[in-house]
Structure formats: C-alpha cells, structure tokens
mmCIF file as gemmi writes it, N, C-alpha and C atoms, coordinates in Angstrom:
data_model
loop_
_atom_site.group_PDB
_atom_site.id
_atom_site.type_symbol
_atom_site.label_atom_id
_atom_site.label_alt_id
_atom_site.label_comp_id
_atom_site.label_asym_id
_atom_site.label_entity_id
_atom_site.label_seq_id
_atom_site.pdbx_PDB_ins_code
_atom_site.Cartn_x
_atom_site.Cartn_y
_atom_site.Cartn_z
_atom_site.occupancy
_atom_site.B_iso_or_equiv
_atom_site.pdbx_formal_charge
_atom_site.auth_seq_id
_atom_site.auth_asym_id
_atom_site.pdbx_PDB_model_num
ATOM 1 N N . MET Axp A 1 ? 94.028 20.843 54.919 1 0 ? 1 A 1
ATOM 2 C CA . MET Axp A 1 ? 93.623 21.504 53.856 1 0 ? 1 A 1
ATOM 3 C C . MET Axp A 1 ? 95.052 22.427 52.796 1 0 ? 1 A 1
ATOM 4 N N . TYR Axp A 2 ? 95.322 22.241 52.159 1 0 ? 2 A 1
ATOM 5 C CA . TYR Axp A 2 ? 96.299 22.654 51.441 1 0 ? 2 A 1
ATOM 6 C C . TYR Axp A 2 ? 95.725 23.384 49.861 1 0 ? 2 A 1
ATOM 7 N N . ILE Axp A 3 ? 97.022 24.325 49.237 1 0 ? 3 A 1
ATOM 8 C CA . ILE Axp A 3 ? 96.768 24.562 48.129 1 0 ? 3 A 1
ATOM 9 C C . ILE Axp A 3 ? 97.562 24.019 47.05 1 0 ? 3 A 1
ATOM 10 N N . ALA Axp A 4 ? 97.59 23.62 46.001 1 0 ? 4 A 1
ATOM 11 C CA . ALA Axp A 4 ? 97.942 22.833 44.944 1 0 ? 4 A 1
ATOM 12 C C . ALA Axp A 4 ? 98.146 23.375 43.661 1 0 ? 4 A 1
ATOM 13 N N . PHE Axp A 5 ? 99.614 23.254 43.024 1 0 ? 5 A 1
ATOM 14 C CA . PHE Axp A 5 ? 99.881 24.003 41.831 1 0 ? 5 A 1
ATOM 15 C C . PHE Axp A 5 ? 100.365 22.666 41.325 1 0 ? 5 A 1
ATOM 16 N N . ASP Axp A 6 ? 99.628 22.781 40.161 1 0 ? 6 A 1
ATOM 17 C CA . ASP Axp A 6 ? 99.676 21.355 39.019 1 0 ? 6 A 1
ATOM 18 C C . ASP Axp A 6 ? 100.937 22.227 38.266 1 0 ? 6 A 1
ATOM 19 N N . LEU Axp A 7 ? 101.914 21.606 38.453 1 0 ? 7 A 1
ATOM 20 C CA . LEU Axp A 7 ? 103.16 22.141 37.702 1 0 ? 7 A 1
ATOM 21 C C . LEU Axp A 7 ? 103.763 21.6 36.098 1 0 ? 7 A 1
ATOM 22 N N . LEU Axp A 8 ? 102.531 20.563 36.092 1 0 ? 8 A 1
ATOM 23 C CA . LEU Axp A 8 ? 102.476 20.688 34.699 1 0 ? 8 A 1
ATOM 24 C C . LEU Axp A 8 ? 101.286 21.055 33.532 1 0 ? 8 A 1
ATOM 25 N N . ALA Axp A 9 ? 100.504 21.819 34.467 1 0 ? 9 A 1
ATOM 26 C CA . ALA Axp A 9 ? 99.206 22.422 33.415 1 0 ? 9 A 1
ATOM 27 C C . ALA Axp A 9 ? 99.731 23.725 32.655 1 0 ? 9 A 1
ATOM 28 N N . ALA Axp A 10 ? 100.657 24.195 32.925 1 0 ? 10 A 1
ATOM 29 C CA . ALA Axp A 10 ? 101.182 25.405 32.085 1 0 ? 10 A 1
ATOM 30 C C . ALA Axp A 10 ? 101.735 25.323 30.873 1 0 ? 10 A 1
ATOM 31 N N . ASP Axp A 11 ? 101.437 25.695 30.05 1 0 ? 11 A 1
ATOM 32 C CA . ASP Axp A 11 ? 102.212 25.13 28.634 1 0 ? 11 A 1
ATOM 33 C C . ASP Axp A 11 ? 103.564 26.368 28.205 1 0 ? 11 A 1
ATOM 34 N N . LEU Axp A 12 ? 104.204 26.229 28.907 1 0 ? 12 A 1
ATOM 35 C CA . LEU Axp A 12 ? 105.631 27.214 28.623 1 0 ? 12 A 1
ATOM 36 C C . LEU Axp A 12 ? 106.313 26.886 27.384 1 0 ? 12 A 1
ATOM 37 N N . GLY Axp A 13 ? 106.26 25.685 26.753 1 0 ? 13 A 1
ATOM 38 C CA . GLY Axp A 13 ? 106.686 25.369 25.059 1 0 ? 13 A 1
ATOM 39 C C . GLY Axp A 13 ? 107.772 24.588 25.346 1 0 ? 13 A 1
ATOM 40 N N . VAL Axp A 14 ? 108.285 24.227 26.573 1 0 ? 14 A 1
ATOM 41 C CA . VAL Axp A 14 ? 108.925 23.181 26.684 1 0 ? 14 A 1
ATOM 42 C C . VAL Axp A 14 ? 108.679 21.947 26.797 1 0 ? 14 A 1
ATOM 43 N N . ASN Axp A 15 ? 109.568 21.205 25.572 1 0 ? 15 A 1
ATOM 44 C CA . ASN Axp A 15 ? 109.415 19.726 25.07 1 0 ? 15 A 1
ATOM 45 C C . ASN Axp A 15 ? 109.59 18.427 26.671 1 0 ? 15 A 1
ATOM 46 N N . ASP Axp A 16 ? 110.73 19.142 27.712 1 0 ? 16 A 1
ATOM 47 C CA . ASP Axp A 16 ? 110.762 18.206 28.386 1 0 ? 16 A 1
ATOM 48 C C . ASP Axp A 16 ? 110.488 18.556 29.434 1 0 ? 16 A 1
ATOM 49 N N . LYS Axp A 17 ? 109.519 17.717 30.338 1 0 ? 17 A 1
ATOM 50 C CA . LYS Axp A 17 ? 108.641 17.55 30.992 1 0 ? 17 A 1
ATOM 51 C C . LYS Axp A 17 ? 109.227 18.29 32.657 1 0 ? 17 A 1
ATOM 52 N N . SER Axp A 18 ? 110.334 17.62 32.717 1 0 ? 18 A 1
ATOM 53 C CA . SER Axp A 18 ? 110.625 17.612 34.008 1 0 ? 18 A 1
ATOM 54 C C . SER Axp A 18 ? 112.182 19.274 34.205 1 0 ? 18 A 1
ATOM 55 N N . SER Axp A 19 ? 112.134 19.641 32.725 1 0 ? 19 A 1
ATOM 56 C CA . SER Axp A 19 ? 112.354 21.019 33.152 1 0 ? 19 A 1
ATOM 57 C C . SER Axp A 19 ? 111.581 22.034 33.388 1 0 ? 19 A 1
ATOM 58 N N . GLN Axp A 20 ? 110.221 21.822 32.254 1 0 ? 20 A 1
ATOM 59 C CA . GLN Axp A 20 ? 109.485 22.497 32.757 1 0 ? 20 A 1
ATOM 60 C C . GLN Axp A 20 ? 108.989 22.638 33.935 1 0 ? 20 A 1
ATOM 61 N N . VAL Axp A 21 ? 108.846 21.286 34.829 1 0 ? 21 A 1
ATOM 62 C CA . VAL Axp A 21 ? 108.664 21.552 36.24 1 0 ? 21 A 1
ATOM 63 C C . VAL Axp A 21 ? 109.855 22.177 37.282 1 0 ? 21 A 1
ATOM 64 N N . ALA Axp A 22 ? 110.765 21.829 36.816 1 0 ? 22 A 1
ATOM 65 C CA . ALA Axp A 22 ? 112.003 22.699 38 1 0 ? 22 A 1
ATOM 66 C C . ALA Axp A 22 ? 111.796 23.788 37.668 1 0 ? 22 A 1
ATOM 67 N N . TRP Axp A 23 ? 111.478 24.421 36.251 1 0 ? 23 A 1
ATOM 68 C CA . TRP Axp A 23 ? 111.245 25.963 36.167 1 0 ? 23 A 1
ATOM 69 C C . TRP Axp A 23 ? 110.136 26.842 36.593 1 0 ? 23 A 1
ATOM 70 N N . LEU Axp A 24 ? 108.885 26.149 36.499 1 0 ? 24 A 1
ATOM 71 C CA . LEU Axp A 24 ? 107.8 26.865 37.454 1 0 ? 24 A 1
ATOM 72 C C . LEU Axp A 24 ? 108.134 26.425 39.302 1 0 ? 24 A 1
ATOM 73 N N . ASN Axp A 25 ? 108.656 25.296 39.332 1 0 ? 25 A 1
ATOM 74 C CA . ASN Axp A 25 ? 108.984 24.852 40.717 1 0 ? 25 A 1
ATOM 75 C C . ASN Axp A 25 ? 109.696 26.479 41.101 1 0 ? 25 A 1
ATOM 76 N N . HIS Axp A 26 ? 111.013 26.579 40.848 1 0 ? 26 A 1
ATOM 77 C CA . HIS Axp A 26 ? 111.416 27.738 40.934 1 0 ? 26 A 1
ATOM 78 C C . HIS Axp A 26 ? 110.846 28.676 40.941 1 0 ? 26 A 1
ATOM 79 N N . ILE Axp A 27 ? 110.335 29.172 40.041 1 0 ? 27 A 1
ATOM 80 C CA . ILE Axp A 27 ? 109.159 30.34 39.748 1 0 ? 27 A 1
ATOM 81 C C . ILE Axp A 27 ? 108.151 30.595 41.33 1 0 ? 27 A 1
ATOM 82 N N . LEU Axp A 28 ? 107.853 29.636 41.507 1 0 ? 28 A 1
ATOM 83 C CA . LEU Axp A 28 ? 106.885 29.25 41.972 1 0 ? 28 A 1
ATOM 84 C C . LEU Axp A 28 ? 107.337 29.868 43.976 1 0 ? 28 A 1
ATOM 85 N N . HIS Axp A 29 ? 108.841 29.356 43.875 1 0 ? 29 A 1
ATOM 86 C CA . HIS Axp A 29 ? 109.115 29.557 44.849 1 0 ? 29 A 1
ATOM 87 C C . HIS Axp A 29 ? 109.685 31.268 45.341 1 0 ? 29 A 1
ATOM 88 N N . GLN Axp A 30 ? 109.935 31.702 44.257 1 0 ? 30 A 1
ATOM 89 C CA . GLN Axp A 30 ? 110.564 33.177 44.179 1 0 ? 30 A 1
ATOM 90 C C . GLN Axp A 30 ? 109.008 34.372 44.635 1 0 ? 30 A 1
ATOM 91 N N . GLU Axp A 31 ? 107.67 33.471 43.881 1 0 ? 31 A 1
ATOM 92 C CA . GLU Axp A 31 ? 106.6 34.218 44.138 1 0 ? 31 A 1
ATOM 93 C C . GLU Axp A 31 ? 106.102 34.282 45.865 1 0 ? 31 A 1
ATOM 94 N N . LEU Axp A 32 ? 106.122 33.097 46.094 1 0 ? 32 A 1
ATOM 95 C CA . LEU Axp A 32 ? 105.93 32.735 47.627 1 0 ? 32 A 1
ATOM 96 C C . LEU Axp A 32 ? 106.886 33.51 48.524 1 0 ? 32 A 1
ATOM 97 N N . ASP Axp A 33 ? 107.998 33.829 48.223 1 0 ? 33 A 1
ATOM 98 C CA . ASP Axp A 33 ? 109.128 33.966 48.996 1 0 ? 33 A 1
ATOM 99 C C . ASP Axp A 33 ? 108.615 36.02 49.215 1 0 ? 33 A 1
ATOM 100 N N . ILE Axp A 34 ? 108.24 36.248 47.761 1 0 ? 34 A 1
ATOM 101 C CA . ILE Axp A 34 ? 108.015 37.917 47.682 1 0 ? 34 A 1
ATOM 102 C C . ILE Axp A 34 ? 106.175 37.838 48.906 1 0 ? 34 A 1
ATOM 103 N N . TRP Axp A 35 ? 105.588 36.999 48.459 1 0 ? 35 A 1
ATOM 104 C CA . TRP Axp A 35 ? 104.073 36.727 49.197 1 0 ? 35 A 1
ATOM 105 C C . TRP Axp A 35 ? 104.125 36.831 50.351 1 0 ? 35 A 1
ATOM 106 N N . TYR Axp A 36 ? 105.268 36.448 51.22 1 0 ? 36 A 1
ATOM 107 C CA . TYR Axp A 36 ? 105.503 35.772 52.52 1 0 ? 36 A 1
ATOM 108 C C . TYR Axp A 36 ? 106.295 37.285 52.773 1 0 ? 36 A 1
ATOM 109 N N . GLN Axp A 37 ? 107.251 37.901 52.4 1 0 ? 37 A 1
ATOM 110 C CA . GLN Axp A 37 ? 107.856 39.333 52.72 1 0 ? 37 A 1
ATOM 111 C C . GLN Axp A 37 ? 106.925 40.477 52.166 1 0 ? 37 A 1
ATOM 112 N N . LYS Axp A 38 ? 105.716 40.464 52.005 1 0 ? 38 A 1
ATOM 113 C CA . LYS Axp A 38 ? 104.487 41.492 52.161 1 0 ? 38 A 1
ATOM 114 C C . LYS Axp A 38 ? 103.703 41.325 52.864 1 0 ? 38 A 1
ATOM 115 N N . HIS Axp A 39 ? 103.574 39.965 53.337 1 0 ? 39 A 1
ATOM 116 C CA . HIS Axp A 39 ? 102.158 39.647 53.923 1 0 ? 39 A 1
ATOM 117 C C . HIS Axp A 39 ? 102.97 38.667 55.513 1 0 ? 39 A 1
ATOM 118 N N . THR Axp A 40 ? 104.235 38.43 55.669 1 0 ? 40 A 1
ATOM 119 C CA . THR Axp A 40 ? 104.838 37.855 56.928 1 0 ? 40 A 1
ATOM 120 C C . THR Axp A 40 ? 103.505 36.81 57.333 1 0 ? 40 A 1
ATOM 121 N N . ILE Axp A 41 ? 102.923 35.812 56.283 1 0 ? 41 A 1
ATOM 122 C CA . ILE Axp A 41 ? 101.946 34.656 56.629 1 0 ? 41 A 1
ATOM 123 C C . ILE Axp A 41 ? 102.961 33.553 56.111 1 0 ? 41 A 1
ATOM 124 N N . ALA Axp A 42 ? 103.635 32.661 57.517 1 0 ? 42 A 1
ATOM 125 C CA . ALA Axp A 42 ? 104.145 31.111 57.111 1 0 ? 42 A 1
ATOM 126 C C . ALA Axp A 42 ? 103.579 30.326 56.493 1 0 ? 42 A 1
ATOM 127 N N . TYR Axp A 43 ? 103.846 29.492 55.756 1 0 ? 43 A 1
ATOM 128 C CA . TYR Axp A 43 ? 103.574 28.439 55.019 1 0 ? 43 A 1
ATOM 129 C C . TYR Axp A 43 ? 105.028 27.351 54.886 1 0 ? 43 A 1
ATOM 130 N N . GLN Axp A 44 ? 104.05 26.147 54.522 1 0 ? 44 A 1
ATOM 131 C CA . GLN Axp A 44 ? 104.856 24.743 54.389 1 0 ? 44 A 1
ATOM 132 C C . GLN Axp A 44 ? 105.141 24.569 52.938 1 0 ? 44 A 1
ATOM 133 N N . ILE Axp A 45 ? 105.506 24.049 52.382 1 0 ? 45 A 1
ATOM 134 C CA . ILE Axp A 45 ? 105.984 23.936 51.081 1 0 ? 45 A 1
ATOM 135 C C . ILE Axp A 45 ? 106.44 22.273 50.679 1 0 ? 45 A 1
ATOM 136 N N . LYS Axp A 46 ? 105.789 21.659 49.985 1 0 ? 46 A 1
ATOM 137 C CA . LYS Axp A 46 ? 106.235 20.13 49.629 1 0 ? 46 A 1
ATOM 138 C C . LYS Axp A 46 ? 105.623 20.163 48.077 1 0 ? 46 A 1
ATOM 139 N N . THR Axp A 47 ? 107.108 19.25 47.323 1 0 ? 47 A 1
ATOM 140 C CA . THR Axp A 47 ? 106.227 18.712 45.956 1 0 ? 47 A 1
ATOM 141 C C . THR Axp A 47 ? 106.324 17.249 45.698 1 0 ? 47 A 1
ATOM 142 N N . VAL Axp A 48 ? 105.206 17.069 45.234 1 0 ? 48 A 1
ATOM 143 C CA . VAL Axp A 48 ? 104.884 15.543 45.128 1 0 ? 48 A 1
ATOM 144 C C . VAL Axp A 48 ? 104.657 15.028 43.826 1 0 ? 48 A 1
ATOM 145 N N . LYS Axp A 49 ? 105.284 14.214 42.682 1 0 ? 49 A 1
ATOM 146 C CA . LYS Axp A 49 ? 105.687 14.392 41.549 1 0 ? 49 A 1
ATOM 147 C C . LYS Axp A 49 ? 105.464 15.823 41.244 1 0 ? 49 A 1
ATOM 148 N N . TYR Axp A 50 ? 104.246 16.211 40.34 1 0 ? 50 A 1
ATOM 149 C CA . TYR Axp A 50 ? 104.231 17.455 39.614 1 0 ? 50 A 1
ATOM 150 C C . TYR Axp A 50 ? 103.595 18.126 40.146 1 0 ? 50 A 1
ATOM 151 N N . VAL Axp A 51 ? 102.979 18.028 41.786 1 0 ? 51 A 1
ATOM 152 C CA . VAL Axp A 51 ? 102.449 19.325 42.087 1 0 ? 51 A 1
ATOM 153 C C . VAL Axp A 51 ? 103.081 19.801 43.473 1 0 ? 51 A 1
ATOM 154 N N . THR Axp A 52 ? 102.609 20.768 43.918 1 0 ? 52 A 1
ATOM 155 C CA . THR Axp A 52 ? 103.468 21.666 44.117 1 0 ? 52 A 1
ATOM 156 C C . THR Axp A 52 ? 102.62 21.705 45.513 1 0 ? 52 A 1
ATOM 157 N N . ARG Axp A 53 ? 102.387 21.518 46.984 1 0 ? 53 A 1
ATOM 158 C CA . ARG Axp A 53 ? 101.577 21.761 47.731 1 0 ? 53 A 1
ATOM 159 C C . ARG Axp A 53 ? 101.865 22.955 49.188 1 0 ? 53 A 1
ATOM 160 N N . ILE Axp A 54 ? 100.984 23.749 48.979 1 0 ? 54 A 1
ATOM 161 C CA . ILE Axp A 54 ? 101.109 24.935 50.351 1 0 ? 54 A 1
ATOM 162 C C . ILE Axp A 54 ? 99.941 24.465 51.374 1 0 ? 54 A 1
ATOM 163 N N . VAL Axp A 55 ? 101.231 24.429 52.507 1 0 ? 55 A 1
ATOM 164 C CA . VAL Axp A 55 ? 100.129 24.473 53.837 1 0 ? 55 A 1
ATOM 165 C C . VAL Axp A 55 ? 100.135 25.783 54.3 1 0 ? 55 A 1
ATOM 166 N N . LEU Axp A 56 ? 99.104 26.264 54.96 1 0 ? 56 A 1
ATOM 167 C CA . LEU Axp A 56 ? 98.902 27.439 55.798 1 0 ? 56 A 1
ATOM 168 C C . LEU Axp A 56 ? 97.793 27.007 57.266 1 0 ? 56 A 1
ATOM 169 N N . GLU Axp A 57 ? 98.822 27.992 58.043 1 0 ? 57 A 1
ATOM 170 C CA . GLU Axp A 57 ? 97.999 27.807 59.002 1 0 ? 57 A 1
ATOM 171 C C . GLU Axp A 57 ? 97.863 29.282 60.177 1 0 ? 57 A 1
ATOM 172 N N . PRO Axp A 58 ? 96.5 29.399 60.434 1 0 ? 58 A 1
ATOM 173 C CA . PRO Axp A 58 ? 95.193 28.63 60.598 1 0 ? 58 A 1
ATOM 174 C C . PRO Axp A 58 ? 94.522 28.65 58.966 1 0 ? 58 A 1
ATOM 175 N N . ASP Axp A 59 ? 93.286 27.945 59.124 1 0 ? 59 A 1
ATOM 176 C CA . ASP Axp A 59 ? 92.635 27.766 57.926 1 0 ? 59 A 1
ATOM 177 C C . ASP Axp A 59 ? 92.128 28.643 57.332 1 0 ? 59 A 1
ATOM 178 N N . GLU Axp A 60 ? 92.057 30.078 58.117 1 0 ? 60 A 1
ATOM 179 C CA . GLU Axp A 60 ? 91.638 31.231 57.34 1 0 ? 60 A 1
ATOM 180 C C . GLU Axp A 60 ? 92.305 31.98 56.676 1 0 ? 60 A 1
ATOM 181 N N . MET Axp A 61 ? 93.62 31.69 56.346 1 0 ? 61 A 1
ATOM 182 C CA . MET Axp A 61 ? 94.57 31.817 55.51 1 0 ? 61 A 1
ATOM 183 C C . MET Axp A 61 ? 94.641 31.581 54.339 1 0 ? 61 A 1
ATOM 184 N N . TYR Axp A 62 ? 93.907 30.641 54.103 1 0 ? 62 A 1
ATOM 185 C CA . TYR Axp A 62 ? 93.454 30.134 52.753 1 0 ? 62 A 1
ATOM 186 C C . TYR Axp A 62 ? 92.748 30.888 51.995 1 0 ? 62 A 1
ATOM 187 N N . SER Axp A 63 ? 91.416 31.762 52.412 1 0 ? 63 A 1
ATOM 188 C CA . SER Axp A 63 ? 91.123 33.038 51.871 1 0 ? 63 A 1
ATOM 189 C C . SER Axp A 63 ? 91.699 34.072 51.658 1 0 ? 63 A 1
ATOM 190 N N . PHE Axp A 64 ? 92.475 34.128 52.747 1 0 ? 64 A 1
ATOM 191 C CA . PHE Axp A 64 ? 93.369 35.423 52.644 1 0 ? 64 A 1
ATOM 192 C C . PHE Axp A 64 ? 94.406 35.633 51.38 1 0 ? 64 A 1
ATOM 193 N N . PHE Axp A 65 ? 94.862 34.324 51.373 1 0 ? 65 A 1
ATOM 194 C CA . PHE Axp A 65 ? 95.816 34.196 50.182 1 0 ? 65 A 1
ATOM 195 C C . PHE Axp A 65 ? 94.797 34.048 48.995 1 0 ? 65 A 1
ATOM 196 N N . ALA Axp A 66 ? 93.778 33.844 48.924 1 0 ? 66 A 1
ATOM 197 C CA . ALA Axp A 66 ? 93.27 33.645 47.312 1 0 ? 66 A 1
ATOM 198 C C . ALA Axp A 66 ? 92.834 35.076 47.175 1 0 ? 66 A 1
ATOM 199 N N . LEU Axp A 67 ? 92.4 35.733 48.32 1 0 ? 67 A 1
ATOM 200 C CA . LEU Axp A 67 ? 92.304 37.376 48.006 1 0 ? 67 A 1
ATOM 201 C C . LEU Axp A 67 ? 94.057 38.033 47.607 1 0 ? 67 A 1
ATOM 202 N N . THR Axp A 68 ? 94.899 37.733 48.267 1 0 ? 68 A 1
ATOM 203 C CA . THR Axp A 68 ? 96.09 38.678 47.753 1 0 ? 68 A 1
ATOM 204 C C . THR Axp A 68 ? 97.333 38.215 46.65 1 0 ? 68 A 1
ATOM 205 N N . TRP Axp A 69 ? 96.815 36.569 46.945 1 0 ? 69 A 1
ATOM 206 C CA . TRP Axp A 69 ? 97.805 35.682 45.619 1 0 ? 69 A 1
ATOM 207 C C . TRP Axp A 69 ? 97.766 36.742 44.203 1 0 ? 69 A 1
ATOM 208 N N . ASN Axp A 70 ? 98.826 37.545 43.902 1 0 ? 70 A 1
ATOM 209 C CA . ASN Axp A 70 ? 98.736 37.674 42.507 1 0 ? 70 A 1
ATOM 210 C C . ASN Axp A 70 ? 100.048 37.68 41.563 1 0 ? 70 A 1
ATOM 211 N N . PRO Axp A 71 ? 100.718 36.746 41.646 1 0 ? 71 A 1
ATOM 212 C CA . PRO Axp A 71 ? 102.065 36.54 40.984 1 0 ? 71 A 1
ATOM 213 C C . PRO Axp A 71 ? 102.046 37.06 39.926 1 0 ? 71 A 1
ATOM 214 N N . LYS Axp A 72 ? 102.997 37.488 39.678 1 0 ? 72 A 1
ATOM 215 C CA . LYS Axp A 72 ? 103.57 37.869 38.007 1 0 ? 72 A 1
ATOM 216 C C . LYS Axp A 72 ? 103.264 37.572 37.124 1 0 ? 72 A 1
ATOM 217 N N . HIS Axp A 73 ? 103.802 35.884 37.139 1 0 ? 73 A 1
ATOM 218 C CA . HIS Axp A 73 ? 103.6 35.038 35.913 1 0 ? 73 A 1
ATOM 219 C C . HIS Axp A 73 ? 102.192 34.283 36.029 1 0 ? 73 A 1
ATOM 220 N N . PRO Axp A 74 ? 101.37 34.664 35.225 1 0 ? 74 A 1
ATOM 221 C CA . PRO Axp A 74 ? 99.963 34.288 34.439 1 0 ? 74 A 1
ATOM 222 C C . PRO Axp A 74 ? 100.257 32.367 34.543 1 0 ? 74 A 1
ATOM 223 N N . GLU Axp A 75 ? 101.012 31.627 34.668 1 0 ? 75 A 1
ATOM 224 C CA . GLU Axp A 75 ? 101.461 30.463 34.682 1 0 ? 75 A 1
ATOM 225 C C . GLU Axp A 75 ? 101.053 29.971 36.725 1 0 ? 75 A 1
ATOM 226 N N . LEU Axp A 76 ? 101.062 30.679 36.899 1 0 ? 76 A 1
ATOM 227 C CA . LEU Axp A 76 ? 101.129 30.508 38.582 1 0 ? 76 A 1
ATOM 228 C C . LEU Axp A 76 ? 99.801 30.888 38.976 1 0 ? 76 A 1
ATOM 229 N N . ARG Axp A 77 ? 98.877 31.828 38.164 1 0 ? 77 A 1
ATOM 230 C CA . ARG Axp A 77 ? 97.275 32.285 38.624 1 0 ? 77 A 1
ATOM 231 C C . ARG Axp A 77 ? 96.582 30.721 39.01 1 0 ? 77 A 1
ATOM 232 N N . ASN Axp A 78 ? 96.547 29.709 38.659 1 0 ? 78 A 1
ATOM 233 C CA . ASN Axp A 78 ? 95.565 28.559 38.603 1 0 ? 78 A 1
ATOM 234 C C . ASN Axp A 78 ? 96.796 27.669 39.441 1 0 ? 78 A 1
ATOM 235 N N . TYR Axp A 79 ? 95.12 27.199 40.787 1 0 ? 79 A 1
ATOM 236 C CA . TYR Axp A 79 ? 95.455 26.679 42.005 1 0 ? 79 A 1
ATOM 237 C C . TYR Axp A 79 ? 94.406 25.869 41.904 1 0 ? 79 A 1
ATOM 238 N N . ARG Axp A 80 ? 94.517 24.902 43.383 1 0 ? 80 A 1
ATOM 239 C CA . ARG Axp A 80 ? 93.706 24.37 43.964 1 0 ? 80 A 1
ATOM 240 C C . ARG Axp A 80 ? 93.575 24.208 45.1 1 0 ? 80 A 1
ATOM 241 N N . MET Axp A 81 ? 92.532 24.601 46.017 1 0 ? 81 A 1
ATOM 242 C CA . MET Axp A 81 ? 92.324 24.623 47.467 1 0 ? 81 A 1
ATOM 243 C C . MET Axp A 81 ? 92.097 22.989 47.534 1 0 ? 81 A 1
ATOM 244 N N . ILE Axp A 82 ? 92.812 22.121 47.883 1 0 ? 82 A 1
ATOM 245 C CA . ILE Axp A 82 ? 92.426 20.857 48.517 1 0 ? 82 A 1
ATOM 246 C C . ILE Axp A 82 ? 92.01 20.435 49.776 1 0 ? 82 A 1
ATOM 247 N N . GLU Axp A 83 ? 90.525 19.858 50.682 1 0 ? 83 A 1
ATOM 248 C CA . GLU Axp A 83 ? 90.39 19.518 51.534 1 0 ? 83 A 1
ATOM 249 C C . GLU Axp A 83 ? 90.366 17.8 51.53 1 0 ? 83 A 1
ATOM 250 N N . PRO Axp A 84 ? 91.457 17.212 52.179 1 0 ? 84 A 1
ATOM 251 C CA . PRO Axp A 84 ? 91.711 15.8 51.994 1 0 ? 84 A 1
ATOM 252 C C . PRO Axp A 84 ? 90.301 15.364 53.031 1 0 ? 84 A 1
ATOM 253 N N . MET Axp A 85 ? 89.812 14.318 52.436 1 0 ? 85 A 1
ATOM 254 C CA . MET Axp A 85 ? 88.866 13.523 53.375 1 0 ? 85 A 1
ATOM 255 C C . MET Axp A 85 ? 89.152 13.056 54.204 1 0 ? 85 A 1
ATOM 256 N N . LYS Axp A 86 ? 88.255 13.048 55.445 1 0 ? 86 A 1
ATOM 257 C CA . LYS Axp A 86 ? 88.396 12.564 56.761 1 0 ? 86 A 1
ATOM 258 C C . LYS Axp A 86 ? 88.069 11.464 56.782 1 0 ? 86 A 1
ATOM 259 N N . LEU Axp A 87 ? 88.555 9.904 57.211 1 0 ? 87 A 1
ATOM 260 C CA . LEU Axp A 87 ? 87.908 8.6 57.609 1 0 ? 87 A 1
ATOM 261 C C . LEU Axp A 87 ? 87.46 8.781 58.524 1 0 ? 87 A 1
ATOM 262 N N . ASP Axp A 88 ? 86.017 8.38 58.6 1 0 ? 88 A 1
ATOM 263 C CA . ASP Axp A 88 ? 85.685 8.204 60.142 1 0 ? 88 A 1
ATOM 264 C C . ASP Axp A 88 ? 85.629 6.738 60.235 1 0 ? 88 A 1
ATOM 265 N N . ASN Axp A 89 ? 86.778 6.171 61.605 1 0 ? 89 A 1
ATOM 266 C CA . ASN Axp A 89 ? 86.834 5.254 61.829 1 0 ? 89 A 1
ATOM 267 C C . ASN Axp A 89 ? 86.19 4.611 63.16 1 0 ? 89 A 1
ATOM 268 N N . HIS Axp A 90 ? 84.729 4.65 63.119 1 0 ? 90 A 1
ATOM 269 C CA . HIS Axp A 90 ? 83.524 3.959 63.892 1 0 ? 90 A 1
ATOM 270 C C . HIS Axp A 90 ? 84.132 2.607 64.423 1 0 ? 90 A 1
C-alpha cells in the first residue's frame, strides 16, 4: 500500500510542468517533515514521473495519516491511497 500525490493535478498557474512538479515536490517534502516531527512516524518517499509515493509501516498508519494530514498548502490535501494488485501464481 502507498499514498500517491499527483504533482500535476494542482493548478499553480505555472506554464512549465517540470517547474510545477519540482515546486510541489519541495513543498510536499517540507510538509511531510513537519508531519513526521509532530507524530514521529517513519515513512519512505519515492517520486516516479509526476507522482510522489509515500510508504508507511505498518498498514494501520495509513488511517492515522488520513486523520492527521492537514498541510498548509491546499494543493497537497488531495491524495490517493493505492493498494497494488497481488498476482496469484498458482
């Protein structure tokens, strides 16, 4: 499971996609650091293309994240929780 932030979904009024992605990713890292300092829950972060993924352990922390995530920047309030499909290898 992971949390996905789509860095292109927000409209910052920036014409350059790469500038918007870089700016939002920077702000997201700052907001996650503030969240971590407040709740001391470790996370892993990875950006793939225009989506930043946050991984929390154990899975119960995703509900806690949903209840406590309140960033100053409204662009970061929209995220998705993704449960990757598990393949059956019978």
